[in-house]
Coordinates of C-alpha atoms in Angstrom, one line a residue:
X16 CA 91.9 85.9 99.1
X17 CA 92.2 82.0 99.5
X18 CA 92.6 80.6 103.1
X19 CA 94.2 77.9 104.3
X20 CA 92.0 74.7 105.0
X21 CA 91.1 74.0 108.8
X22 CA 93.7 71.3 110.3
X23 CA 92.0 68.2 111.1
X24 CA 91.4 66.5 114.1
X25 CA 94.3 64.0 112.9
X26 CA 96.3 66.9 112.4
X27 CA 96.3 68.7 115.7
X28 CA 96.8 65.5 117.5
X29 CA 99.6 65.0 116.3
X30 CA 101.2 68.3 117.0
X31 CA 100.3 67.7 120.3
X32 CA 101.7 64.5 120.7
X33 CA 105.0 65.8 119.0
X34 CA 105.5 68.7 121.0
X35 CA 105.0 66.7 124.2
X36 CA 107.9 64.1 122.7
X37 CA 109.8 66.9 122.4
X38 CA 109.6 67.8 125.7
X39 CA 110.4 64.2 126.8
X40 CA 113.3 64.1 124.5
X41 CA 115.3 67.1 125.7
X42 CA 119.0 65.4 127.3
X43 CA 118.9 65.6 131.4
X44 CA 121.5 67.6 133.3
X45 CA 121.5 68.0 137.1
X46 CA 120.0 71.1 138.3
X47 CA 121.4 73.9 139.9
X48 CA 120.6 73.2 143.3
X49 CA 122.1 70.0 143.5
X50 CA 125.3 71.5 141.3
X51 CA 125.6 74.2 144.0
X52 CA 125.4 71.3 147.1
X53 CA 127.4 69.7 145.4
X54 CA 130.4 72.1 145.1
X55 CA 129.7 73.2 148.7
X56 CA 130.2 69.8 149.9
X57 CA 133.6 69.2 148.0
X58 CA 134.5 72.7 149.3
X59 CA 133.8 71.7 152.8
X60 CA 135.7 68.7 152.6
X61 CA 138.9 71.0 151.5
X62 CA 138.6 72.5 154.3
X63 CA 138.3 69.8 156.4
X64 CA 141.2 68.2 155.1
X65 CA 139.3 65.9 153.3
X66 CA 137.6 64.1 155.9
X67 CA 134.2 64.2 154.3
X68 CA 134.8 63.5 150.3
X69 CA 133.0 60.5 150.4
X70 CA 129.8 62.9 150.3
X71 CA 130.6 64.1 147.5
X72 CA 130.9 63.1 143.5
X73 CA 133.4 64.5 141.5
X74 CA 131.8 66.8 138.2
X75 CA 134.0 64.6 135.8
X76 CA 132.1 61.4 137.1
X77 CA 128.7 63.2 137.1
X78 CA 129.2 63.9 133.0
X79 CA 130.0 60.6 132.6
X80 CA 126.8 59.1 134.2
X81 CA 124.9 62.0 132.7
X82 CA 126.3 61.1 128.9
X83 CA 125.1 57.6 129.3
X84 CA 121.7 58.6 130.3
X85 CA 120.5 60.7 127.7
X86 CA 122.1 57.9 125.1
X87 CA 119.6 55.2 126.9
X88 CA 116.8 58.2 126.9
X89 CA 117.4 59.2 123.1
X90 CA 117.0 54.8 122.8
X91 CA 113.7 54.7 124.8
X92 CA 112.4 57.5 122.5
X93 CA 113.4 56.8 119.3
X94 CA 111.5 53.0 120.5
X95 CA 108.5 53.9 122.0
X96 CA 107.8 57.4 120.5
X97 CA 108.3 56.5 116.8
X98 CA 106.6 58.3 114.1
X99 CA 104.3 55.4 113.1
X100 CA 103.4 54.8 117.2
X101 CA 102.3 58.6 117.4
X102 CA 100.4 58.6 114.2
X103 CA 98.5 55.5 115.4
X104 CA 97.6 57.3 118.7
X105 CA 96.4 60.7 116.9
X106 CA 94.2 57.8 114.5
X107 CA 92.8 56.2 118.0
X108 CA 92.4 59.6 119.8
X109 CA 90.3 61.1 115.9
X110 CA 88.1 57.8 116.3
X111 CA 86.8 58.9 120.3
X112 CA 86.1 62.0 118.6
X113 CA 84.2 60.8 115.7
X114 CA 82.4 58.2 118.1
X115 CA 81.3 60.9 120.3
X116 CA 80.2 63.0 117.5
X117 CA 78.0 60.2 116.6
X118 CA 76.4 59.6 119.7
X119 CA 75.8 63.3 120.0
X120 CA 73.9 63.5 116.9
X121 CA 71.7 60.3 117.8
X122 CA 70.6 61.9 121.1
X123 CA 70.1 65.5 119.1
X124 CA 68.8 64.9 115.9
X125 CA 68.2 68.6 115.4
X126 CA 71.8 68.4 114.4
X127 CA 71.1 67.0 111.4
X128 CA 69.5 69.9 110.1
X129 CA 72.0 72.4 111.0
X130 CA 74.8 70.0 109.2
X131 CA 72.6 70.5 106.2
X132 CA 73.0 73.6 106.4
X133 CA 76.8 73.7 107.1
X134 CA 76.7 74.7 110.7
X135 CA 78.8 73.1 113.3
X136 CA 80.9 72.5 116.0
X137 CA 84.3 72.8 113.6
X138 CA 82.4 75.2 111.3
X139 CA 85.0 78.0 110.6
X140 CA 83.0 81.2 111.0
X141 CA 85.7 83.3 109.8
X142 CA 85.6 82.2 106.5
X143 CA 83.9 84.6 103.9
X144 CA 82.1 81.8 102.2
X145 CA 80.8 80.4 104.8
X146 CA 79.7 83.3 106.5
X147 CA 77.9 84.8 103.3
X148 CA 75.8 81.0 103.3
X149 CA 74.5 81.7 107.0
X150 CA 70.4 82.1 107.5
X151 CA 69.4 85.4 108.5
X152 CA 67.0 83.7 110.7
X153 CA 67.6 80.4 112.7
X154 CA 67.1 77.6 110.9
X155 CA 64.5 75.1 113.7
X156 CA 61.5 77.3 114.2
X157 CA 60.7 75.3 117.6
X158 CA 63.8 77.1 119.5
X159 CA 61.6 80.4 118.4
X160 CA 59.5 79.5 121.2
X161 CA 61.6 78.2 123.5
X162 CA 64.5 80.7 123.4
X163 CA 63.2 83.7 121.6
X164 CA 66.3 85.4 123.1
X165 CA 69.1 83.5 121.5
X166 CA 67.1 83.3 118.3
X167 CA 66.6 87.3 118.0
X168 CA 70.5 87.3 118.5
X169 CA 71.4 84.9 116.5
X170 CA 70.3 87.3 113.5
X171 CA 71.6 90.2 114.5
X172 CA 74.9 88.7 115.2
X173 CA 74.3 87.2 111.6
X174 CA 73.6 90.5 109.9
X175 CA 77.0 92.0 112.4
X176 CA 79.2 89.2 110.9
X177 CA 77.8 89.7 107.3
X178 CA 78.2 93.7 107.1
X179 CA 82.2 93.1 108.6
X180 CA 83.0 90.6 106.1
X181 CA 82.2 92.9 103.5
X182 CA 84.0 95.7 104.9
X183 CA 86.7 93.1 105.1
X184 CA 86.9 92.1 102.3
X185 CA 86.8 95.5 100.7
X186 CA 89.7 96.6 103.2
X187 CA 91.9 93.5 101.5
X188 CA 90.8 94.6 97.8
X189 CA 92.6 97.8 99.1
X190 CA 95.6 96.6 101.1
X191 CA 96.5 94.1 97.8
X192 CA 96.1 97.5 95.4
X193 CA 98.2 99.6 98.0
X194 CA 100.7 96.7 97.7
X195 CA 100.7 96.4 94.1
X196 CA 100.7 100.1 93.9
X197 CA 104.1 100.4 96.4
X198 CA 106.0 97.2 94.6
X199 CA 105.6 99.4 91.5
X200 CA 107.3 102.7 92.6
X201 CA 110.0 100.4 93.8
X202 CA 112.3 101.5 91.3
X203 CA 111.7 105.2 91.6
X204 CA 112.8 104.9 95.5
X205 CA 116.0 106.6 96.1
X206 CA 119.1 104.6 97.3
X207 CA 120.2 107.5 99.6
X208 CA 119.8 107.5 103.5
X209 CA 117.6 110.3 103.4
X210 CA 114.2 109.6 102.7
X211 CA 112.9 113.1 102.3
X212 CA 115.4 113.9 99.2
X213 CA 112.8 115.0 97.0
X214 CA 115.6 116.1 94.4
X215 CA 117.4 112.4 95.0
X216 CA 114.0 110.8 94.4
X217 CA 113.4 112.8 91.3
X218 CA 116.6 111.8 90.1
X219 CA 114.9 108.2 89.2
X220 CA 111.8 109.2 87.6
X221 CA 112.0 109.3 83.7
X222 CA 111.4 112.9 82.0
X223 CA 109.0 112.0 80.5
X224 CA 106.2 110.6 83.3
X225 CA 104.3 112.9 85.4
X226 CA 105.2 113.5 88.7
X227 CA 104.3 116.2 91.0
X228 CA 105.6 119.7 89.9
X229 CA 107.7 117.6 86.9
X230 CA 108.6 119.0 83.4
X231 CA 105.8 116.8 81.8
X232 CA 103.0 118.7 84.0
X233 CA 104.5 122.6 83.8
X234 CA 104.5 121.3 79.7
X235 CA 101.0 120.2 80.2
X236 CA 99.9 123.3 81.7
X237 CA 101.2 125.2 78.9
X238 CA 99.6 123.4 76.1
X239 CA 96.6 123.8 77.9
X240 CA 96.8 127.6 77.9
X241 CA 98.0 127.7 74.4
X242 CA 94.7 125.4 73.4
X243 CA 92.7 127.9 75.2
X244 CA 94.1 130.8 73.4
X245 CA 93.7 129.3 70.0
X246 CA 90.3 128.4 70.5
X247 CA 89.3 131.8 71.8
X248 CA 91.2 133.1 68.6
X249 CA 89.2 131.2 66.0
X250 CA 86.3 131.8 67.9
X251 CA 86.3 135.3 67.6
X252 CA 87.6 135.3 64.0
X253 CA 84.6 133.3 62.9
X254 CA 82.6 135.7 64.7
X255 CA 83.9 138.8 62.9
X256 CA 83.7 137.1 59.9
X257 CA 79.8 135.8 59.9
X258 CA 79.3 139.5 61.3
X259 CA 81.3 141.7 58.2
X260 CA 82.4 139.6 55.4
X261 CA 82.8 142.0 53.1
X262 CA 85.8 143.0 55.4
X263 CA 89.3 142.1 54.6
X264 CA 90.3 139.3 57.1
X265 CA 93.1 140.0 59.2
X266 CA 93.8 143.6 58.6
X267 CA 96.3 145.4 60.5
X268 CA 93.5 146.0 63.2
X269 CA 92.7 142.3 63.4
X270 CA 93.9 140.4 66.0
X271 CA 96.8 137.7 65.4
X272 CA 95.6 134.2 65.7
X273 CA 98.7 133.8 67.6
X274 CA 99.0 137.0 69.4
X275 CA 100.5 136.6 73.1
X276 CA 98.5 138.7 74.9
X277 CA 97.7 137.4 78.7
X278 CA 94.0 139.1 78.8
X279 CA 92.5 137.2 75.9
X280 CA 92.7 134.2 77.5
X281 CA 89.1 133.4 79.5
X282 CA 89.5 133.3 82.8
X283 CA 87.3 130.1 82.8
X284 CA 89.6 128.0 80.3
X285 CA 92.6 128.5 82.0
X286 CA 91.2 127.5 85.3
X287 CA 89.6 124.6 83.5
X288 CA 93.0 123.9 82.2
X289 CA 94.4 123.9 85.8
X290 CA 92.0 122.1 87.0
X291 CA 92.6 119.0 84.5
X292 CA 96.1 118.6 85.1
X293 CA 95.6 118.8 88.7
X294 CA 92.5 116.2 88.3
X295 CA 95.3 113.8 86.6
X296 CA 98.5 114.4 88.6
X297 CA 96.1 113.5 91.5
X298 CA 95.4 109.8 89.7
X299 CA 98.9 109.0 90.4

């Protein structure tokens, strides 16, 4: 199962910097508070016979002033946040990152060695590739000395991550068969409401595939028994006959090849009959 490539530096910087100019960008209104003191001044002033309207501003004037404000913020924006402005800051802000990198590495040149190896700081250790290309031990024998600790857990956190990407990987081998599995029965779902139907569900399934408890397996079942009783038949006839051949094959006292009679049939061949129709109904 392919995953997606690791955003960049560039990359995330710019989300950021877009989200926060969206933020920037949303049109102003007056808030609630003001609204309400406001309408409690104008009602005031009705009651006062209008002695104190000058305190307060009437809702069609507010709309107006609020209407040409957004227009000069959606200008301002549209100016100083274009799309070119923001990409050149996300291309400054991956430079500071890739400076400091630098200097990092020059004051710990051990760093060197574990980028050899693929191991660092934006290492995705999720990934299935990369985690099957980790040491089991760590890599700079000197920290075994200094932090035996960290280095013991560094394997055993190593040979953690290793056993539950396997099992990971083995649990999405079986999620994309499930799936594969359920987009093929699909067309054998029933359209009615009710999902237990079991006749409404049979209703969509050919004759001639093998359900559970179908015609095809209660057919199987009996050419299984038949084979079983033909095959004890010829045994036995073959057995007479090596034992008396001088005797007249099937006399009246002879049994018929294809005599129906339930106790001939071994016990044994019939339950081995069952048992391989039941072995393949269970495949499905």
């Amino acid at each position: 199962m392919s995953s997606a490539a690791p955003p960049t530096i560039l990359t995330l910087k710019q989300e950021l910097i877009a989200e926060q100019v969206r933020l920037l960008s949303q049109p102003l209104a007056p808030s609630r508070a003001w609204r309400a003191g406001n309408n409690a001044s104008a009602q005031a002033a009705g009651d006062n016979g209008g002695s104190a309207a000058g305190a307060t501003i009437p809702e069609r004037a507010v709309e107006a002033a609020m209407v040409r404000v957004n227009h000069r913020l959606h200008q301002h924006v549209n100016r100083v946040y274009a799309s070119a402005a923001t990409r050149h800051v996300a291309e400054q802000l991956e430079q500071l990152y890739l400076m400091e990198r630098e200097k990092a590495i020059e004051m710990h040149p051990e760093g060197n060695e574990l980028q050899a190896m693929g191991i660092s700081s934006s290492t995705d250790f999720a990934d299935a590739k990369t985690i099957s290309a980790l040491p089991g031990n760590w890599p700079l024998e000197k920290d075994g000395e200094t932090h035996p600790v960290e280095v013991k857990r560094f394997a055993e956190l190593t040979e953690s991550l290793k056993e539950l990407s396997l099992q990971r990987e083995a649990l999405l081998l079986r999620v994309r068969r499930l799936r594969a599995l359920r987009d093929g029965l699909v067309s054998f779902q029933p359209n009615t409401d009710d999902a237990d139907d079991d006749n409404a569900a049979a209703a969509h399934v050919q004759k001639h595939l093998v359900t559970k408890n179908g015609e095809l397996e209660q057919e199987l079942e009996r050419t299984r028994i038949l084979m079983a009783r033909v095959g004890s038949r010829v045994a036995r006839l073959i057995q007479k006959e090596s034992q008396n051949k001088a005797s007249t094959v099937g006399s009246n006292d002879e049994d018929s090849l294809f005599e129906d009679r339930e106790d001939s049939v071994p016990v044994a061949l019939e339950e081995d009959a069952r048992r391989k129709v039941t072995d393949l109904l269970d495949l499905f």
